[in-house]
Coordinates of C-alpha atoms in Angstrom, one line a residue:
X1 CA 167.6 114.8 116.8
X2 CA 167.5 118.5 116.3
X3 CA 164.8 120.3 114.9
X4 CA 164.5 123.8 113.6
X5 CA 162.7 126.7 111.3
X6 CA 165.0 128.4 109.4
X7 CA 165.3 130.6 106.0
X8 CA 166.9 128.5 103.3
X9 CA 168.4 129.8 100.2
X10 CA 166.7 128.7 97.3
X11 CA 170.5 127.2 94.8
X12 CA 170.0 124.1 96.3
X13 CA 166.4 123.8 96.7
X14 CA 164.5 121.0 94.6
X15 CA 161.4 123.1 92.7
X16 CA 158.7 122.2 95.4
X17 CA 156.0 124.9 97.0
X18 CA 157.1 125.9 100.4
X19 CA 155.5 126.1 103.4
X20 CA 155.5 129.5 103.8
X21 CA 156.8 131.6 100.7
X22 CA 159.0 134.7 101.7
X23 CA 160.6 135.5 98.7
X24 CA 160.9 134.7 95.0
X25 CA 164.6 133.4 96.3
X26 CA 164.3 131.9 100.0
X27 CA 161.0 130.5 102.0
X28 CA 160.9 129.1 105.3
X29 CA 161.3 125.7 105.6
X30 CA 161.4 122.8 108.4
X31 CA 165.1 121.9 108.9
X32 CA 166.6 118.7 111.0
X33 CA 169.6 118.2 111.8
X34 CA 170.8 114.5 113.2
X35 CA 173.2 112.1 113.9
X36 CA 174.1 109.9 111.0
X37 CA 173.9 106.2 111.6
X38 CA 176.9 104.8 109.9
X39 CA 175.2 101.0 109.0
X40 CA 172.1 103.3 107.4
X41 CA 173.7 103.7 103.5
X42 CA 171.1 106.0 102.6
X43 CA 172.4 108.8 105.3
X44 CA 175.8 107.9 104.5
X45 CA 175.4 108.2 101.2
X46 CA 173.7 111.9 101.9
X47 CA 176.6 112.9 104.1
X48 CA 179.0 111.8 101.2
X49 CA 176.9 113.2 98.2
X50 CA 176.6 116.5 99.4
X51 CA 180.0 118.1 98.8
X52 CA 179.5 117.3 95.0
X53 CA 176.5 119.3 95.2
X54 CA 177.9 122.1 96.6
X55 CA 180.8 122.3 94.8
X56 CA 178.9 121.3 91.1
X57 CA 179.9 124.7 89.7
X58 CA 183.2 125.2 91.1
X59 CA 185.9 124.1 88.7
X60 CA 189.0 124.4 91.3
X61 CA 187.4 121.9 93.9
X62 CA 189.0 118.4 93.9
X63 CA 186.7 115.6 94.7
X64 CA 188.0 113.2 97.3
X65 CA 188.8 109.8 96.7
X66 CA 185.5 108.1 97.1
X67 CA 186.6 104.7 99.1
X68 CA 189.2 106.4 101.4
X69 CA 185.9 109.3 101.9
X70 CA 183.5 106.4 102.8
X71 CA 186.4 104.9 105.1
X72 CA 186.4 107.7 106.9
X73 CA 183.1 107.0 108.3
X74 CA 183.3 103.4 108.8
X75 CA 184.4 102.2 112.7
X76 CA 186.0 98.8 111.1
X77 CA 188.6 100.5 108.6
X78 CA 189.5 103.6 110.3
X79 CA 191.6 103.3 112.6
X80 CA 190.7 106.3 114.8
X81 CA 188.2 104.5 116.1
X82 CA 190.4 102.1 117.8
X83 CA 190.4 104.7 120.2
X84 CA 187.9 107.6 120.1
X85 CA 185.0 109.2 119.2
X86 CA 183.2 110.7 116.3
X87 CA 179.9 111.9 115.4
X88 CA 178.5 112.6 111.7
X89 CA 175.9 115.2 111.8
X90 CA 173.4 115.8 108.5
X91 CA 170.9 118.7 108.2
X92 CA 168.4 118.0 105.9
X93 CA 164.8 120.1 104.9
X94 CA 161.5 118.3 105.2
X95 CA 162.1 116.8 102.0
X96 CA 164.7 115.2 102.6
X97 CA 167.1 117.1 100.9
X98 CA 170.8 117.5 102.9
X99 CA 171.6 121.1 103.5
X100 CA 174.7 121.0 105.5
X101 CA 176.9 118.5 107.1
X102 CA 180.0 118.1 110.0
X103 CA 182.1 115.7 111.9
X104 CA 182.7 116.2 115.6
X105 CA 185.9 114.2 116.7
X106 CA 186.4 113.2 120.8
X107 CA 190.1 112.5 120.2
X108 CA 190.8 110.8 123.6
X109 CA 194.8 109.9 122.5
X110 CA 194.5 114.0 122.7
X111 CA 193.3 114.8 125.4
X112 CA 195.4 112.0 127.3
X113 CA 198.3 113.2 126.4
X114 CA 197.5 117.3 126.4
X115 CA 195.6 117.4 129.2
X116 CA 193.1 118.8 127.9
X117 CA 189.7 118.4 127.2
X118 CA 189.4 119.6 123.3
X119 CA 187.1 118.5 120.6
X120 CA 187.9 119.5 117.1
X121 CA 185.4 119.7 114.0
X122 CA 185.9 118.1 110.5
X123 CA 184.1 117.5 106.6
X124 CA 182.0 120.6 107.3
X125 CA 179.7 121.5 104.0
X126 CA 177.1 124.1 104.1
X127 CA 174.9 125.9 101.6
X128 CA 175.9 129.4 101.9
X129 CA 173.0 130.2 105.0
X130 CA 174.1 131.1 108.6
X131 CA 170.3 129.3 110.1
X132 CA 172.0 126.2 108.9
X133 CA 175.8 126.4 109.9
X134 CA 174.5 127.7 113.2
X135 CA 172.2 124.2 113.4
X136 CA 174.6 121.8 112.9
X137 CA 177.7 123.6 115.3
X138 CA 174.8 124.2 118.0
X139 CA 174.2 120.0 117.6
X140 CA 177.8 119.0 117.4
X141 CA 178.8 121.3 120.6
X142 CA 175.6 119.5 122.6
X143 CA 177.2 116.0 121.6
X144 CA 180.4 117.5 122.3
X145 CA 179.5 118.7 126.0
X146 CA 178.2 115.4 126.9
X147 CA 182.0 114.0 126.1
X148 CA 183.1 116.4 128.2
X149 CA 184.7 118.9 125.8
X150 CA 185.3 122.8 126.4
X151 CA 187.0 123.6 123.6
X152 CA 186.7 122.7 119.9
X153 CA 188.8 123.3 117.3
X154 CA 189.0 122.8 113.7
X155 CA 188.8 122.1 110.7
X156 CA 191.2 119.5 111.8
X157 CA 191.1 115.4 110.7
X158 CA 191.4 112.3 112.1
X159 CA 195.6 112.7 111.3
X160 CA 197.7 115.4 110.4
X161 CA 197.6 114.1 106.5
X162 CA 194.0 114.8 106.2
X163 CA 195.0 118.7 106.2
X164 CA 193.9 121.4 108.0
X165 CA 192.1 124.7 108.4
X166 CA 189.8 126.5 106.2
X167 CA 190.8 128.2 102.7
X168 CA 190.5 132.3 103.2
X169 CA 193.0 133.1 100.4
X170 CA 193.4 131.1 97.0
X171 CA 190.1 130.3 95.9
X172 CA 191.4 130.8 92.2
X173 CA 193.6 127.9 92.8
X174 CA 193.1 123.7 92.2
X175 CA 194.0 122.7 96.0
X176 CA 196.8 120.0 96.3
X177 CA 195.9 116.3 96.9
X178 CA 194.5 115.9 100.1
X179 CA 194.2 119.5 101.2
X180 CA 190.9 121.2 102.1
X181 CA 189.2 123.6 99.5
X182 CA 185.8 125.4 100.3
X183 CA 183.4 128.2 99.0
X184 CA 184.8 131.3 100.0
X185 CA 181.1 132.4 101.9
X186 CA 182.8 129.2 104.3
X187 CA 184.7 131.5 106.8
X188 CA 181.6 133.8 107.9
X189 CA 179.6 130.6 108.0
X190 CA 182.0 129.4 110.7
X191 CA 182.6 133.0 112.2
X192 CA 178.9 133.5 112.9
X193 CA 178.4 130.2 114.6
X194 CA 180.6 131.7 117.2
X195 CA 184.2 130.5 116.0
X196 CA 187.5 133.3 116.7
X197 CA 190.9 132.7 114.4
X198 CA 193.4 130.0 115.7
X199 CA 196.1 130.2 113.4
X200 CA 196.9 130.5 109.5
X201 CA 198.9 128.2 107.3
X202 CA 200.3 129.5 103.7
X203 CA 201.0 127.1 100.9
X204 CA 204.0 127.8 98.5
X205 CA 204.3 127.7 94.6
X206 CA 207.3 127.2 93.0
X207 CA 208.4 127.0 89.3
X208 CA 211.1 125.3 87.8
X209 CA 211.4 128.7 85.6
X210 CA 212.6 130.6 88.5
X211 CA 216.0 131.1 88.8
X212 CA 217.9 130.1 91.7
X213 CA 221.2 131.2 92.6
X214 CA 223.9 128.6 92.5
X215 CA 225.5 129.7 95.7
X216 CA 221.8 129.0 97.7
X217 CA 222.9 125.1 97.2
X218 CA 226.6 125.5 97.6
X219 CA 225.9 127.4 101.0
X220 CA 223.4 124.4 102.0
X221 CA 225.8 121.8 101.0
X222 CA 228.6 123.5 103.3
X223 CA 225.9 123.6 106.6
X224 CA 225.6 120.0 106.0
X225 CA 229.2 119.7 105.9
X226 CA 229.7 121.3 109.1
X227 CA 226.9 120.0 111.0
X228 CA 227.1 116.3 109.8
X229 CA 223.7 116.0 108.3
X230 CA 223.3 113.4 105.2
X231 CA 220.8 112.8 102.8
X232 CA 219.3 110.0 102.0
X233 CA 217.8 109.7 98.2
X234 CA 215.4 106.6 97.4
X235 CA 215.3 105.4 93.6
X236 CA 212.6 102.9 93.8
X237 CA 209.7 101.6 96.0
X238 CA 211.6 98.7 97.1
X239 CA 214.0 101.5 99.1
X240 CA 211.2 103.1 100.3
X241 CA 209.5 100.2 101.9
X242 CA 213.2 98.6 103.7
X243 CA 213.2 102.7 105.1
X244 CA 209.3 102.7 105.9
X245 CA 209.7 101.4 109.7
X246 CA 212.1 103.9 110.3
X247 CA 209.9 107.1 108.6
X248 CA 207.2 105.8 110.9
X249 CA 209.4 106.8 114.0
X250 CA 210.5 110.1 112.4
X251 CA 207.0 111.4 111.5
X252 CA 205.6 111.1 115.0
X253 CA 208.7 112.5 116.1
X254 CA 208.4 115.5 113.8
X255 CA 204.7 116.2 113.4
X256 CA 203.2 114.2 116.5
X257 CA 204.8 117.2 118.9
X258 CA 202.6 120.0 117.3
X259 CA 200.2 121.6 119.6
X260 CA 196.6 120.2 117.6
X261 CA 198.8 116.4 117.0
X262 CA 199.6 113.3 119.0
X263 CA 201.6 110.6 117.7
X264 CA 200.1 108.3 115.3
X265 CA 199.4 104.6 116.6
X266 CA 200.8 102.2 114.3
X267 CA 197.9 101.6 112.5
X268 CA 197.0 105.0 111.3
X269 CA 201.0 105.0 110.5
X270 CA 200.4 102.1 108.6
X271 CA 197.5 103.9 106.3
X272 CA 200.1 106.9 105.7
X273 CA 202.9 104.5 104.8
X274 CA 200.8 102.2 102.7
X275 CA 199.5 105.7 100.6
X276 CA 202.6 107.3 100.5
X277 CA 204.4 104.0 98.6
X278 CA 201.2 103.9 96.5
X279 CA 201.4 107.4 95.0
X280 CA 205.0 108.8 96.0
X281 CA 207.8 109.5 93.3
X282 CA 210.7 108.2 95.7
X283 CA 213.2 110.3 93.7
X284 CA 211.0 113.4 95.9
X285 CA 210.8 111.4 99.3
X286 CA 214.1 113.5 101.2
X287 CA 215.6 112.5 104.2
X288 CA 218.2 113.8 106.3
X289 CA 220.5 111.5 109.0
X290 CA 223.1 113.0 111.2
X291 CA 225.4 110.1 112.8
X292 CA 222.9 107.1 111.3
X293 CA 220.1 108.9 113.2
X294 CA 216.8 110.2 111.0
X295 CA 216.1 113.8 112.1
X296 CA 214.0 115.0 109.5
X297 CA 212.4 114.3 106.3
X298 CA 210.2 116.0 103.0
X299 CA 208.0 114.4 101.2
X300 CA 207.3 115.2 97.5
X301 CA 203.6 113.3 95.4
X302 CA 203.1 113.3 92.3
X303 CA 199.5 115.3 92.0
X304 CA 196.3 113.6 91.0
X305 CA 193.9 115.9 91.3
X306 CA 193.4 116.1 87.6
X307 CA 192.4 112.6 87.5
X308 CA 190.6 112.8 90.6
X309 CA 187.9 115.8 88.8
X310 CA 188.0 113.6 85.6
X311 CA 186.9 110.4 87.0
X312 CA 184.5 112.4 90.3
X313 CA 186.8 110.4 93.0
X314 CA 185.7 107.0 91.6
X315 CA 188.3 104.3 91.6
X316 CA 186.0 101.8 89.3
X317 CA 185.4 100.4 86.9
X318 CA 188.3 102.7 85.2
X319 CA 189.4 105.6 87.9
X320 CA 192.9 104.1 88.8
X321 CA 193.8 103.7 85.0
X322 CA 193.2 107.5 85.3
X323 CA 194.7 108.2 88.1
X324 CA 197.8 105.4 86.9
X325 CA 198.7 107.4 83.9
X326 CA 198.2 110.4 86.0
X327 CA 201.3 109.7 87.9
X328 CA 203.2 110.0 85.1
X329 CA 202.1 112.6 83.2
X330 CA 201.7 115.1 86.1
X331 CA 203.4 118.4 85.7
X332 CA 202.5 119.0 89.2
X333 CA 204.2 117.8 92.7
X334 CA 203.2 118.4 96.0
X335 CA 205.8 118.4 98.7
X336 CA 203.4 117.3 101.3
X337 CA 204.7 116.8 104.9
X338 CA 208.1 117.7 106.1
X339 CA 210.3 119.1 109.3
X340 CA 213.1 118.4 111.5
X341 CA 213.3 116.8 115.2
X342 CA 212.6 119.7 117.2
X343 CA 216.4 119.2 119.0
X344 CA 217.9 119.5 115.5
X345 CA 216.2 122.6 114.4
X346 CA 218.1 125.9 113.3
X347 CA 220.8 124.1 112.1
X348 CA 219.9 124.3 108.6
X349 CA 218.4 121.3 107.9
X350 CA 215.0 122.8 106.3
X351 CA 217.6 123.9 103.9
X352 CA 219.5 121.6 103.0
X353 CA 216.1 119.2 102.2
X354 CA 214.7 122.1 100.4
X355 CA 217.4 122.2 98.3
X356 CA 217.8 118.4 97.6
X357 CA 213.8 118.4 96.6
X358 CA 214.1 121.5 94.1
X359 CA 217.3 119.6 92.6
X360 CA 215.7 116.9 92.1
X361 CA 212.8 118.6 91.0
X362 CA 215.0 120.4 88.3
X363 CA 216.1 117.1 87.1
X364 CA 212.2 115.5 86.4
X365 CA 209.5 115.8 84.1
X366 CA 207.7 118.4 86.5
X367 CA 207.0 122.3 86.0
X368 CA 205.7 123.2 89.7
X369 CA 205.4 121.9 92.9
X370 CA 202.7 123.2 95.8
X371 CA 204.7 123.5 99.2
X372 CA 201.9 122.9 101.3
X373 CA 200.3 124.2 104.7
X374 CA 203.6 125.6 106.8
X375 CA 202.3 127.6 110.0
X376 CA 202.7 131.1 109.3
X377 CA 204.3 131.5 112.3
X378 CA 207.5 129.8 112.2
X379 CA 208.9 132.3 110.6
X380 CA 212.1 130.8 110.3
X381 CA 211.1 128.4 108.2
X382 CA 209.2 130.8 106.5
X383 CA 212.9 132.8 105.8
X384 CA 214.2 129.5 104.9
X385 CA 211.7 128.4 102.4
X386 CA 211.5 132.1 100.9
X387 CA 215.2 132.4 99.2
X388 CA 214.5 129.5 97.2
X389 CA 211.8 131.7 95.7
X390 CA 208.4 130.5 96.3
X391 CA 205.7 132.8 96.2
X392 CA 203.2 132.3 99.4
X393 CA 199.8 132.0 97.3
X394 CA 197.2 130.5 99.6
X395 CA 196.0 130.5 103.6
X396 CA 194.4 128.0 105.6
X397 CA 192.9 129.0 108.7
X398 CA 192.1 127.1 112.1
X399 CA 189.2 128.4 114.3
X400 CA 188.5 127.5 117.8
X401 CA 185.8 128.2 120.0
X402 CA 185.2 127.5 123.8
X403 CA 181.9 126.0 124.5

């Protein structure tokens, strides 16, 4: 346990006398910060509570699905415990009262097969005070040293699907399913505990309003032509499922070579596939063969995140009727997850799935679809993505920090 003074702001404060009054807004107060014991239910519960604090006011933030947020922390249903480390930090004042919060992640599968010896940092939620931010990276870097980690990086989840980096542009937009959203005082938070840009994502917006030319697909469907690429297009769950063993292959084989991924055991494969049949549209699930072989794949969801703020993330007694009909009435799709076998890239196959997702997007009930989270340095993606017309409309940054 970690024990500090520190200057709290008063937004979150309960109406208590301080200790020692500083100002009609702030006061000094006795601060902990500690490592969450995941059979206690009461810190658990702190450590998931919080966020809905923070974000009480803010009317873009999208809660997170409350049994998949308290999976996350439990050693027998996620499966990154099968083989690493995590630690769940809470700072709370003297009474009692969570101020800030943050995930520490030993990923040994990692640093195996990197060679490296990097930590990375996750679920960080801070009132907007640098005492407190500063308290709980100071902890999680002393349990990161004793693992043996120089490096940490982050924000960064326990798989690639959890999302990444930090929101520094967009804060006047609802985030897409599953895809971080913060306070925009977030970034100097991080920045003053000692954290230096990595790298920025951008998310995409397109319309259906927007008017494509014609030739843009007839110049797609002649690369494919040429280069002996196929696309598969699923009509049903029952499609999806028969392909689901071999998707499992291709996403390790497309996202597992990044440089902050691994490849996915099959468990954690297994809780991608069994979401993506739960809440996919397989009329937006795109994949592309050359000679019988899968070498790339994009992945369109229906949004929820309207249900998801109706119902506060709760899936009983009546969340998934919301969340149901949600799926249906969505004008909103999220192409979540896509890329080509590194050996098959720059032949146009970004493209030609692009292409075959905004058809079919044409052709449905939906007005606009988020492209999220493409590194803004593949830039040849970028050019790729860009003549279709999307507009570039929010950045996610990654931080690191050697310790």
């Amino acid at each position: 346990m970690y024990a500090v003074y520190c200057t709290c702001l008063a937004a979150l404060q309960p109406k208590r006398s301080a200790k020692t009054e500083t100002t009609d807004t702030d006061w000094q107060v006795f601060m902990q910060v500690y490592e969450v014991e995941l059979t206690d239910r009461d810190q658990v519960r702190k450590f998931l509570d919080l966020p809905f604090r923070i974000y009480e006011d803010i009317p873009q933030w999208v809660p997170p699905l409350r049994p998949d947020a308290r999976n996350q922390l439990d050693p027998k249903r996620n499966p990154f415990f099968e083989h690493s480390k995590a630690v769940f930090l809470l700072a709370e004042d003297d009474s009692g009262l969570a101020l800030g919060r943050l995930c520490v992640m030993n990923n040994h599968r990692y640093n195996e097969l990197k060679g490296t010896h990097t930590g990375f940092f996750y679920l960080f939620e801070c009132i907007d005070d640098q005492e407190v931010s500063r308290a709980l990276f100071g902890a999680g870097m002393e349990w990161a040293r004793r693992q043996g980690i120089s490096r940490i990086v982050g924000p960064k989840g326990f798989v690639a699907t959890d999302g990444l980096g930090m929101l520094i542009e967009g804060f006047d937009h609802r985030p897409a399913f599953g895809i971080p959203y913060n306070p925009a005082y977030y970034p100097a938070l991080v920045e003053a505990a000692g954290f230096k840009p990595l790298r920025d994502l951008v998310s995409g917006f397109a319309d259906r309003s927007v008017e494509i030319p014609e030739r843009i697909f007839r110049i797609a469907r002649k690369v494919a032509e040429r280069k002996g690429l196929t696309i598969v297009s699923l009509t049903n769950r029952r499609e999806l499922r028969a392909i689901a063993p071999e998707i499992k292959g291709l996403y390790n084989s497309v996202l597992g070579v990044f440089e902050d991924n691994v490849p996915l055991s099959d468990a954690e494969l297994d809780n991608i596939v069994s979401q993506m049949i739960w809440f996919a549209d397989p009329n937006l699930i795109k994949i592309v063969r050359k000679q019988g072989e899968l070498i790339g794949f994009a992945f369109g969801f229906p949004d929820i995140s309207a249900a998801l703020q109706r119902t506060g993330g709760r899936m009983f007694p009546f969340g998934w009727i919301h969340m149901l009909l949600e799926l249906r009435r969505t004008k909103w799709v999220n192409l979540n997850g896509g890329g080509i076998v590194e050996e098959h890239q720059g032949m146009g196959g970004t493209a030609i799935l692009l292409s075959e997702f905004i058809r079919s997007l044409l052709e449905s009930q939906y007005q606009y679809a988020d492209l999220v989270q493409i590194r803004k340095e593949n830039q040849r993606m970028l050019r790729e993505i860009e003549q279709f017309g999307i507009d570039f409309y929010k950045t996610h940054r990654m931080y690191e920090q050697s310790i």
